[in-house]
Coordinates of C-alpha atoms in Angstrom, one line a residue:
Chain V
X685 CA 34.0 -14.3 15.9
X686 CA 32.9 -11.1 14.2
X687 CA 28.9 -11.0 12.9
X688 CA 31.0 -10.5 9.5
X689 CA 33.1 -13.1 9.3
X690 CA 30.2 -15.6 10.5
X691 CA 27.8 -14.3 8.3
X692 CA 30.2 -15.2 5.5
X693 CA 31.2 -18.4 6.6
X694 CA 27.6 -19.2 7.4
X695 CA 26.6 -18.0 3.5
X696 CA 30.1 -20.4 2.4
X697 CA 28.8 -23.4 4.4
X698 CA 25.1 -22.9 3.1
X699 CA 26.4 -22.5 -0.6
X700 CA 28.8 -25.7 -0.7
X701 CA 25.9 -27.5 1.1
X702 CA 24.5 -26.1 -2.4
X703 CA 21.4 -27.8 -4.1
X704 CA 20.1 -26.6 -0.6
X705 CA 17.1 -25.7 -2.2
X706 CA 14.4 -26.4 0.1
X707 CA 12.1 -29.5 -1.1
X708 CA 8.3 -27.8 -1.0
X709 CA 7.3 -31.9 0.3
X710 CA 8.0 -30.4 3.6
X711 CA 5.2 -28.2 3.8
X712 CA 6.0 -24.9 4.9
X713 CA 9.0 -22.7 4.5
X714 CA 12.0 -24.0 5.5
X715 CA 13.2 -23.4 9.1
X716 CA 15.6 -20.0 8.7
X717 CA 12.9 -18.5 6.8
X718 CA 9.9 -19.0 9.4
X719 CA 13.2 -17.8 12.1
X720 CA 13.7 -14.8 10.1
X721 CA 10.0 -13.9 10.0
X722 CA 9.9 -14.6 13.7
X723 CA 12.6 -12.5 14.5
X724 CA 11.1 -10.2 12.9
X725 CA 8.1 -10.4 15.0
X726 CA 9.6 -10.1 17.8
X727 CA 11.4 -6.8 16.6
X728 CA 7.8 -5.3 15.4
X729 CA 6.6 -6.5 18.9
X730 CA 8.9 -4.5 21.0
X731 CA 8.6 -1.5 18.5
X732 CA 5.4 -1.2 18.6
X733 CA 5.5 -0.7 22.6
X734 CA 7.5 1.9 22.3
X735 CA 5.6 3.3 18.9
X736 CA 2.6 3.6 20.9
X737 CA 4.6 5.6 23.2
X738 CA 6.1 7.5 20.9
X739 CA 3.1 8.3 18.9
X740 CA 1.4 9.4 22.3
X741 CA -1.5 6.5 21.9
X742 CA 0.1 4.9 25.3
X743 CA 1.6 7.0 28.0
X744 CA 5.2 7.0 28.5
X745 CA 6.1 4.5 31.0
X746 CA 10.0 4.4 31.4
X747 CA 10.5 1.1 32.7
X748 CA 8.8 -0.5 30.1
X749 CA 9.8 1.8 27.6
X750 CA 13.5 0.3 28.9
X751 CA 12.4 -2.8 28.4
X752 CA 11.5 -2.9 25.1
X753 CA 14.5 -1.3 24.2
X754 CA 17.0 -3.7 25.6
X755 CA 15.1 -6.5 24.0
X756 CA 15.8 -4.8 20.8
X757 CA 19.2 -4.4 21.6
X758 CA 19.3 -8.3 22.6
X759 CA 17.5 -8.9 19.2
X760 CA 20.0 -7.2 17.0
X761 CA 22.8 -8.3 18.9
X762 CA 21.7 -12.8 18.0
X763 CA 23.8 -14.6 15.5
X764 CA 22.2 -14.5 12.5
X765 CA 24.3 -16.5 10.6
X766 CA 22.6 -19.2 9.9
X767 CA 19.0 -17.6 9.2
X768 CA 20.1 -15.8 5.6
X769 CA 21.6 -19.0 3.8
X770 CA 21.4 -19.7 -0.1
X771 CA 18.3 -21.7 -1.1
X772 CA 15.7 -19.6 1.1
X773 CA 15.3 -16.3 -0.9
X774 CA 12.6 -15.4 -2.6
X775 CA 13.6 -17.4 -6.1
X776 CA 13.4 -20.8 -4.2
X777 CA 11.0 -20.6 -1.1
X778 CA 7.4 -19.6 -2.1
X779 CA 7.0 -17.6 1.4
X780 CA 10.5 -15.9 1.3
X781 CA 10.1 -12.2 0.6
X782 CA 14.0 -12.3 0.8
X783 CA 15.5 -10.9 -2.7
X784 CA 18.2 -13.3 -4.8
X785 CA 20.3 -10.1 -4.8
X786 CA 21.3 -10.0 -1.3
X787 CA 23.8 -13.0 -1.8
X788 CA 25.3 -10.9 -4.5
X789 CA 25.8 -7.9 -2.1
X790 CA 26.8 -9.5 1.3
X791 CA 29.2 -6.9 2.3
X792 CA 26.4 -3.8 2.1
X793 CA 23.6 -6.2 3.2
X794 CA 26.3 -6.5 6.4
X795 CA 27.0 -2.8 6.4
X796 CA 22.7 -2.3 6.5
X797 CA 22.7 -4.6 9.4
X798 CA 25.6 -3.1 11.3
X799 CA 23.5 0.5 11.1
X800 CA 20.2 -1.1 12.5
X801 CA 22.5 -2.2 15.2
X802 CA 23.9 1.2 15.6
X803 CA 20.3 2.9 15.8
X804 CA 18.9 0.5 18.2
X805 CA 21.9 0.8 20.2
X806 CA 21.3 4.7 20.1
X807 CA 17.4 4.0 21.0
X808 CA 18.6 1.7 24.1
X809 CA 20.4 4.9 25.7
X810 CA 17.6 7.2 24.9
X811 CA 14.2 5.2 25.3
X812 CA 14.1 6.4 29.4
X813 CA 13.3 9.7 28.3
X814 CA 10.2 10.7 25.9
X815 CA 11.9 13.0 24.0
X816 CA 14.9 10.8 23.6
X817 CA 12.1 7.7 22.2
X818 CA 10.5 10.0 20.0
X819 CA 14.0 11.0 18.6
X820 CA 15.8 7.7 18.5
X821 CA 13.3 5.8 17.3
X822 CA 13.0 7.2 13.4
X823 CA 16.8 6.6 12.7
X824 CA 15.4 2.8 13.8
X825 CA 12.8 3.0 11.4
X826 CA 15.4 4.2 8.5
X827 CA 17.7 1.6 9.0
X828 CA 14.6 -1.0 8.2
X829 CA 13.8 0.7 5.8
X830 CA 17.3 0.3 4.1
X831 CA 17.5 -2.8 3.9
X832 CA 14.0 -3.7 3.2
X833 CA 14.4 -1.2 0.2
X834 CA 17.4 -3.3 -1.2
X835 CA 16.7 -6.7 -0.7
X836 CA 12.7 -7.3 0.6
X837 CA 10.5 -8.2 -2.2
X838 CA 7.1 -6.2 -2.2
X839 CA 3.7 -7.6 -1.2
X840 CA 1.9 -9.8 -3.4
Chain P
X426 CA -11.1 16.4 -59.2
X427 CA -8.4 18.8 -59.0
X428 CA -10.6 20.9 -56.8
X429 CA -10.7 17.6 -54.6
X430 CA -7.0 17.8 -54.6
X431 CA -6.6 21.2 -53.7
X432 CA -8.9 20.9 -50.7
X433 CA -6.8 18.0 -49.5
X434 CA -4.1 20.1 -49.8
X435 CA -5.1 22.9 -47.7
X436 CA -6.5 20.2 -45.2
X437 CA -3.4 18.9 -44.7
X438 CA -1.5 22.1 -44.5
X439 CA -3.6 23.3 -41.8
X440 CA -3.8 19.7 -40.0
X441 CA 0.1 19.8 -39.8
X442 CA 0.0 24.1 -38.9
X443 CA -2.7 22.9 -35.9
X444 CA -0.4 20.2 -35.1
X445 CA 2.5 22.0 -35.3
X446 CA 0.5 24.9 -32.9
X447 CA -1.2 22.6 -30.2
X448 CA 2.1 20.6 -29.8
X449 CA 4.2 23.5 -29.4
X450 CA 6.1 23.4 -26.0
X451 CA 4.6 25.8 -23.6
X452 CA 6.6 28.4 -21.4
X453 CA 5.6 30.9 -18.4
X454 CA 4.8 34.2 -19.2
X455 CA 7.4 36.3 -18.0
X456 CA 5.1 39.2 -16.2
X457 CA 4.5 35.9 -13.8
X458 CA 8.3 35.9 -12.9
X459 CA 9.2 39.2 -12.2
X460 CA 9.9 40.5 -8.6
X461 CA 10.3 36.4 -7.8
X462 CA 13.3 36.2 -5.2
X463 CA 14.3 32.6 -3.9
X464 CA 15.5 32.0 -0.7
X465 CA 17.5 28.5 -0.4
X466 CA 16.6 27.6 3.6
X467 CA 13.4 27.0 2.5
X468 CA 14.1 25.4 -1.1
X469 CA 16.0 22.6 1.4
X470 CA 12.3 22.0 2.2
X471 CA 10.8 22.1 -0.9
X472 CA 13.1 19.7 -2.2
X473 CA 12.6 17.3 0.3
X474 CA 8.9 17.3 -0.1
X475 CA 9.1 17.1 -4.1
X476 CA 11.6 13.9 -3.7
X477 CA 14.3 14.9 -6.4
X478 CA 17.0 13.2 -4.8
X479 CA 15.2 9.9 -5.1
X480 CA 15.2 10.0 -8.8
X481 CA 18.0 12.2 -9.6
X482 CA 21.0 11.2 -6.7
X483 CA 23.3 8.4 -8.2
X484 CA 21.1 4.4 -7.5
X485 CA 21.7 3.9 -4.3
X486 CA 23.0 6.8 -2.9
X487 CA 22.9 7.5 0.8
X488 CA 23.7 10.3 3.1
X489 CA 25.7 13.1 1.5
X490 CA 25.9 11.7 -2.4
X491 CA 22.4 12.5 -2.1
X492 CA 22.8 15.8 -2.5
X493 CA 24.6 14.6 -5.5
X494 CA 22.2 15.1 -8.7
X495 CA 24.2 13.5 -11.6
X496 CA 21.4 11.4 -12.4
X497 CA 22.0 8.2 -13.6
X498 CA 18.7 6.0 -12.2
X499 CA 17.0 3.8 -15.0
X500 CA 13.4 3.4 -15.2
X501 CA 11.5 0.9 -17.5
X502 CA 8.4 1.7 -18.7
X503 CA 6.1 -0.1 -21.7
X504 CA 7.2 3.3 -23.6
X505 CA 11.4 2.8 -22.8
X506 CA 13.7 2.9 -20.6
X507 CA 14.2 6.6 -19.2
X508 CA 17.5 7.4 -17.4
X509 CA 16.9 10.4 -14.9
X510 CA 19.3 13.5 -16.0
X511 CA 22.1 15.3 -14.4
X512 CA 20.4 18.4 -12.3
X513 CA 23.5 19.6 -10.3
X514 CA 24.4 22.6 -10.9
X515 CA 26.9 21.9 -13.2
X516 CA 27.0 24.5 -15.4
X517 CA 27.7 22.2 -18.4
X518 CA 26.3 18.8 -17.8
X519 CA 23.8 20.1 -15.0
X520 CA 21.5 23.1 -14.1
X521 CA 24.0 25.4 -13.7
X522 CA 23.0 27.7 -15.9
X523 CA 19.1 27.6 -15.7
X524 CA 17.1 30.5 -14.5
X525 CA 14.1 30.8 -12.3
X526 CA 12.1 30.6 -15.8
X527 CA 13.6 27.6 -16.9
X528 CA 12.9 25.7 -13.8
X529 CA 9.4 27.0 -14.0
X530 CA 9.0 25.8 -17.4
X531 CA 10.3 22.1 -16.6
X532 CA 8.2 21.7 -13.5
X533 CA 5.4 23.2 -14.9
X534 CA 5.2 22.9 -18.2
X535 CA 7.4 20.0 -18.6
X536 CA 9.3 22.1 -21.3
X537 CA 13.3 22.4 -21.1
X538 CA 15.5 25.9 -21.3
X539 CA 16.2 24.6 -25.4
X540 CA 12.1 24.6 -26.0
X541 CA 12.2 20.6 -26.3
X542 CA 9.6 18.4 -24.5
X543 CA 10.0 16.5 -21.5
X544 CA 8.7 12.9 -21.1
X545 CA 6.3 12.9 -18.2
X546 CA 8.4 10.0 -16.4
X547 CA 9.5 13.7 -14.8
X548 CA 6.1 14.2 -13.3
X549 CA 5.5 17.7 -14.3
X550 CA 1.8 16.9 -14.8
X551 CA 2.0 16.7 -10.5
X552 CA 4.9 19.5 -10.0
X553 CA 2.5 22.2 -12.5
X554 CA 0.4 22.2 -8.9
X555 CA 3.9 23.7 -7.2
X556 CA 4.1 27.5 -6.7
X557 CA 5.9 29.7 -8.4
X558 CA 7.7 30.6 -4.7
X559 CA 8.1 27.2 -4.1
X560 CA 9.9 27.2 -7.6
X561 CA 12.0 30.1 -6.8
X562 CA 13.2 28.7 -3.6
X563 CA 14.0 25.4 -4.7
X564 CA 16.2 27.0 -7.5
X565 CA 18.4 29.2 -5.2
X566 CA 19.1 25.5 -3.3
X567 CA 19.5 23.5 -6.1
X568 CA 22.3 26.1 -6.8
X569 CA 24.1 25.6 -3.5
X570 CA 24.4 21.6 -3.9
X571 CA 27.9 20.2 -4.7
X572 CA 28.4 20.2 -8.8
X573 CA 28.5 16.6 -10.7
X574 CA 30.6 17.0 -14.1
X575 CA 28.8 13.5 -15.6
X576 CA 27.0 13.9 -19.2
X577 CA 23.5 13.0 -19.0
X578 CA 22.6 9.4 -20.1
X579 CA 20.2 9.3 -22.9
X580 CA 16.6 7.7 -22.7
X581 CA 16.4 4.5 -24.2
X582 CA 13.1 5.2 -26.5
X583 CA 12.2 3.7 -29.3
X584 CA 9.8 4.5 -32.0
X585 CA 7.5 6.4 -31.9
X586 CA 7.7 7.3 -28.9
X587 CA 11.4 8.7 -29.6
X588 CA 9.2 11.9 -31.5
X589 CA 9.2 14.5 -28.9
X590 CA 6.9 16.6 -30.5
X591 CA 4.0 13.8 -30.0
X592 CA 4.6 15.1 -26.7
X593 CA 2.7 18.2 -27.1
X594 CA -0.5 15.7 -27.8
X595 CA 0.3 14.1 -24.9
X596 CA 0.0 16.6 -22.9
X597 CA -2.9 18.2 -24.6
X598 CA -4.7 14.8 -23.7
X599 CA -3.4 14.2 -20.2
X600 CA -1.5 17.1 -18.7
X601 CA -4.1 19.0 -16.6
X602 CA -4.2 23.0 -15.5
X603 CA -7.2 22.9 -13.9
X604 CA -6.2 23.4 -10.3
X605 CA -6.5 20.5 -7.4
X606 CA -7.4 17.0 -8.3
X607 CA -10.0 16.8 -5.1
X608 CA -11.5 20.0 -5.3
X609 CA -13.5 19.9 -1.6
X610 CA -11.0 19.5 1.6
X611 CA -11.3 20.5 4.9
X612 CA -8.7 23.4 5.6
X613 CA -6.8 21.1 8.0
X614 CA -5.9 18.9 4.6
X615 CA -5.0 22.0 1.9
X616 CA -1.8 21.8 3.2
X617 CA -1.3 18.1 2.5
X618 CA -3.4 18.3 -0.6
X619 CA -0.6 21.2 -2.2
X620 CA 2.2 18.8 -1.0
X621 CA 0.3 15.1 -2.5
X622 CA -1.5 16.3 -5.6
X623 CA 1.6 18.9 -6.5
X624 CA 5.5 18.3 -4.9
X625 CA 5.1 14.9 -3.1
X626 CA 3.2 13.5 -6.9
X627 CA 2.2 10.4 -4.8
X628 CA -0.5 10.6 -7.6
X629 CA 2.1 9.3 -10.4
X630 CA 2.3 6.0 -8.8
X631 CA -0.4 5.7 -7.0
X632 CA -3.1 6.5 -9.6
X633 CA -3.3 4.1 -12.3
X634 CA -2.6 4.6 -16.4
X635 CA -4.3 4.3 -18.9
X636 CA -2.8 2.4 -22.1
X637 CA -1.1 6.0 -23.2
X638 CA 0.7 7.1 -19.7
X639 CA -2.0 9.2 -18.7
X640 CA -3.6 9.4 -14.7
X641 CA -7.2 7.9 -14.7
X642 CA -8.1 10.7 -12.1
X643 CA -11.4 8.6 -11.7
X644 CA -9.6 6.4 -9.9
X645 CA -7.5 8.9 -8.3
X646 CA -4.8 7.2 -5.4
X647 CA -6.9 3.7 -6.0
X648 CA -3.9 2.4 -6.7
X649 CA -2.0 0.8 -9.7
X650 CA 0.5 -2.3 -10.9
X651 CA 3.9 -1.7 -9.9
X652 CA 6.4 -0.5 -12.6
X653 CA 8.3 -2.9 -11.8
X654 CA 6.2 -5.9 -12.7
X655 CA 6.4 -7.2 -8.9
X656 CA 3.1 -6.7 -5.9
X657 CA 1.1 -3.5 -6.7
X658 CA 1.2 0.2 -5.4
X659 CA -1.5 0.3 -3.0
X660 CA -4.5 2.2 -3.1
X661 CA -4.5 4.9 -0.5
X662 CA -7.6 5.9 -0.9
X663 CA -10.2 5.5 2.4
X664 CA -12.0 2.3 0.7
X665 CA -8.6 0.6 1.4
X666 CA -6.5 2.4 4.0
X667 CA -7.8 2.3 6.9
X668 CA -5.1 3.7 9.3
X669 CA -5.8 6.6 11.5
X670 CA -4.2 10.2 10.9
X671 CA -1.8 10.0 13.5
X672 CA -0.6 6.1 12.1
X673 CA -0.2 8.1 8.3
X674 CA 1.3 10.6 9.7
X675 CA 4.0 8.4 12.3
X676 CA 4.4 6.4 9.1
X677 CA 6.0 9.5 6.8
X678 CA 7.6 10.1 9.8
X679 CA 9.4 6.7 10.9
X680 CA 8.6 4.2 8.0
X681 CA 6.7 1.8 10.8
X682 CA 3.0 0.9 9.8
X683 CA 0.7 0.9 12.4
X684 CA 1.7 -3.3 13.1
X685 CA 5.3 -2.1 13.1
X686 CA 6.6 -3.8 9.9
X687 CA 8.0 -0.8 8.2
X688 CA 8.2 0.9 4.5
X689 CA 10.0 -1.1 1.6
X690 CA 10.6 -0.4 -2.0
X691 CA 10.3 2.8 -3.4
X692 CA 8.8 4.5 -0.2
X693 CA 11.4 3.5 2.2
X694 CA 12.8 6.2 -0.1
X695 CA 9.7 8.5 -0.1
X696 CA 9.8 8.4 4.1
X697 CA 13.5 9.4 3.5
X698 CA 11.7 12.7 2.2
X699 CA 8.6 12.9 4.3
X700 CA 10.5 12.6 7.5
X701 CA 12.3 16.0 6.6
X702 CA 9.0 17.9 6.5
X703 CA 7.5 19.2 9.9
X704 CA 4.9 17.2 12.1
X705 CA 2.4 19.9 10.7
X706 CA 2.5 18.9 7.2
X707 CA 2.5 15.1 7.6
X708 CA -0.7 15.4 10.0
X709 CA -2.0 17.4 7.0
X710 CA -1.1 14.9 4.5
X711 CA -3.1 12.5 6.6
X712 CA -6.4 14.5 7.1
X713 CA -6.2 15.1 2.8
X714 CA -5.5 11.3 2.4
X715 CA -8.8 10.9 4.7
X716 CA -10.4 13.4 2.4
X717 CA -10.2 12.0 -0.8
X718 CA -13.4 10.3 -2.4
X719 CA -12.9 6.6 -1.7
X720 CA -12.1 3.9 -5.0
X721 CA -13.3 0.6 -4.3
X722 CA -11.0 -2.1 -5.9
X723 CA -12.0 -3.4 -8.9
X724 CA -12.9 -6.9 -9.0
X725 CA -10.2 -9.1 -9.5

């Protein structure tokens, strides 16, 4: 199945399951919230192995410079279907820094995804050089930066 | 008591002739201008590091519509809503048939080609630090983007602040000439200071208002409630940021703090620009952000 078309059938499950707002008596955010942020985690983790790189703070070690890479492209390549459902935004779920507005623009929030995929994927070929890191990995950055831009609320 | 009267008079004649003097929009003198050539390669940077495609491209434009400047963009303020204008060169709707001088006297006087006042959401108080090369440049590229034939919206202003002329005061009060906001930097940071304090105007959202619009330049990049209403524009002053040069400068760069989240909001957009400028001027930018005198936040 496409990311698309599960991404939409995840968001159409989620909605009809509706009244899915998250009861706060469970302590904590619900469970695709604390996945999202965790996947995010993991993305900052392996960025900021090759940031350090990039930024000349480490030395450029290839292998691991590889390494990081692929477990970005492994990252951006999970189903994420089921972590951006109705009810967890940032209208509901205290913790959510996820904007109401991205279930109202599904098809560009999709399109902002399919371009981090695209840079990473770009980064991957590129990270066993230096030069190729240091030039692959701003696109990366941008493509973040999209879609945070749209649909992340700011810091309280 | 008709003397009383008379003086009264003559008071208020004169009140309204000062008024009508020290509100009067300002414009460059011409000697200034002449022998000023522009040369579009580097307006492409210029324009970059002054940002006008994040308020003037159509919301939400990416990739090539960003060279489209029809305007269109809303901002809300407590004074209105303004609605950034069309600045292609469209020779009826846009800029199409401004000179040098009349770009010059809307960055730095704030004061259009018609000799009507700007409203400072168009941060003229920060682009009056731009030179007049700078200027030049940026108007022979401005020329060569791709013409949008779309009226300019009008702002959404209510009164008073709908009297243009008030601006005059305004910028009598709050519009300063008076050369770099930080006056000491090392000469690694004048670079970054020219591009913050003057085309980048990080100062107009960093810096907070007072109840009138104007920069408390006491508390100069301390930072300041978000337009918006939502989180706060952080102060980036050296009481609060405490990155290292080269994490501000790989920041403009890539967007990714030093912990590897990366920028949201408005300066995903503002990396959009900084990225474009050479590794030079973002290491600059850094040393001047290290160089600025340090506001502690104010008690909550």
């Amino acid at each position: 199945m496409s990311l698309k078309r599960s991404i939409l059938t995840g968001v159409t499950i989620a909605a009809l399951a509706a009244g899915g707002v998250w009861a706060a008596s469970h302590g904590g955010p619900p469970p695709a919230v604390k996945a999202r942020q965790a996947h995010m985690q993991l993305y900052a983790f392996n960025l900021g192995i090759l940031g350090a790189m990039a930024k000349g703070e480490a030395e450029f070690d290839a292998e691991k410079a590889q390494r990081a890479a692929n477990n970005l492209a492994a990252l951006v390549s999970l189903d994420q279907t089921d972590y951006w459902v109705p009810g967890t935004s940032s209208a509901e779920v205290m913790e959510s820094r996820l904007k109401p507005e991205m279930f109202e623009n599904v098809a560009d929030a999709m399109a902002k995804g399919k371009a981090l995929q695209e840079a990473v994927m770009a980064l991957q070929g590129a990270a066993g050089t230096l030069d190729g890191l240091r030039a692959s990995i701003g696109p990366v950055g941008g493509a973040c930066g999209a879609c945070h831009k749209a649909y992340r609320e700011p810091q309280q | 008591m008709r003397r009383l009267a008379r003086a009264l008079a003559i008071l208020a004649v004169t009140g309204v002739a000062a008024f009508w003097y020290l509100t009067a929009p300002r414009s460059e003198p011409v000697e200034n201008l002449t022998g000023l050539a522009g040369d579009a390669g580097r307006g492409a940077l210029v324009f970059a590091a002054g940002g006008c495609a994040s308020c003037h491209a159509a919301p939400g434009a990416e990739g090539a519509a960003r060279l489209e400047l029809g305007g269109g963009r809303r901002f809300a303020s407590p004074f209105g809503t303004f609605v950034a204008p069309n600045i292609s060169p469209d020779p009826e709707h846009g800029i199409g048939g401004w000179s040098v001088a009349d770009l010059v006297n809307a960055m730095h006087h704030g004061t259009s080609p018609e000799g009507a006042h700007y409203y400072p959401a168009f941060p003229y108080t920060s682009y009056a630090r731009v030179s007049l090369q700078d200027i030049a440049d940026l108007h022979a590229y401005l020329l060569t983007l791709p013409p949008v034939a779309r009226p300019s919206a009008p702002h959404e202003v209510g009164f008073p602040f709908n009297i243009r002329r008030l601006l005059g005061g305004w910028k009598l009060l709050f519009a300063r000439h008076d050369g770099p906001v930080v006056k000491d930097v090392p000469p690694e940071a004048e670079r970054g200071r020219y591009l913050v304090e003057g085309l980048g105007h990080c100062g107009e959202c960093h810096t907070p208002r007072n109840a009138l619009g104007g920069l408390d330049y006491s508390r100069w990049l301390g930072g300041a409630p978000n337009p918006t209403g939502k989180g706060r524009i952080p102060n980036i002053t050296p009481a609060a940021l405490d990155w290292s040069e080269a994490d501000i400068a790989y920041y403009l760069e890539t967007g990714f703090t030093p912990d590897f989240d990366s920028a949201g909001g408005e300066m995903a957009e503002v990396v959009k620009n900084t990225a474009q400028l050479s590794p030079e001027d973002r290491a600059s930018i850094a040393a001047y952000l290290k160089a600025v005198p340090p506001v502690r936040d104010a008690a909550q």
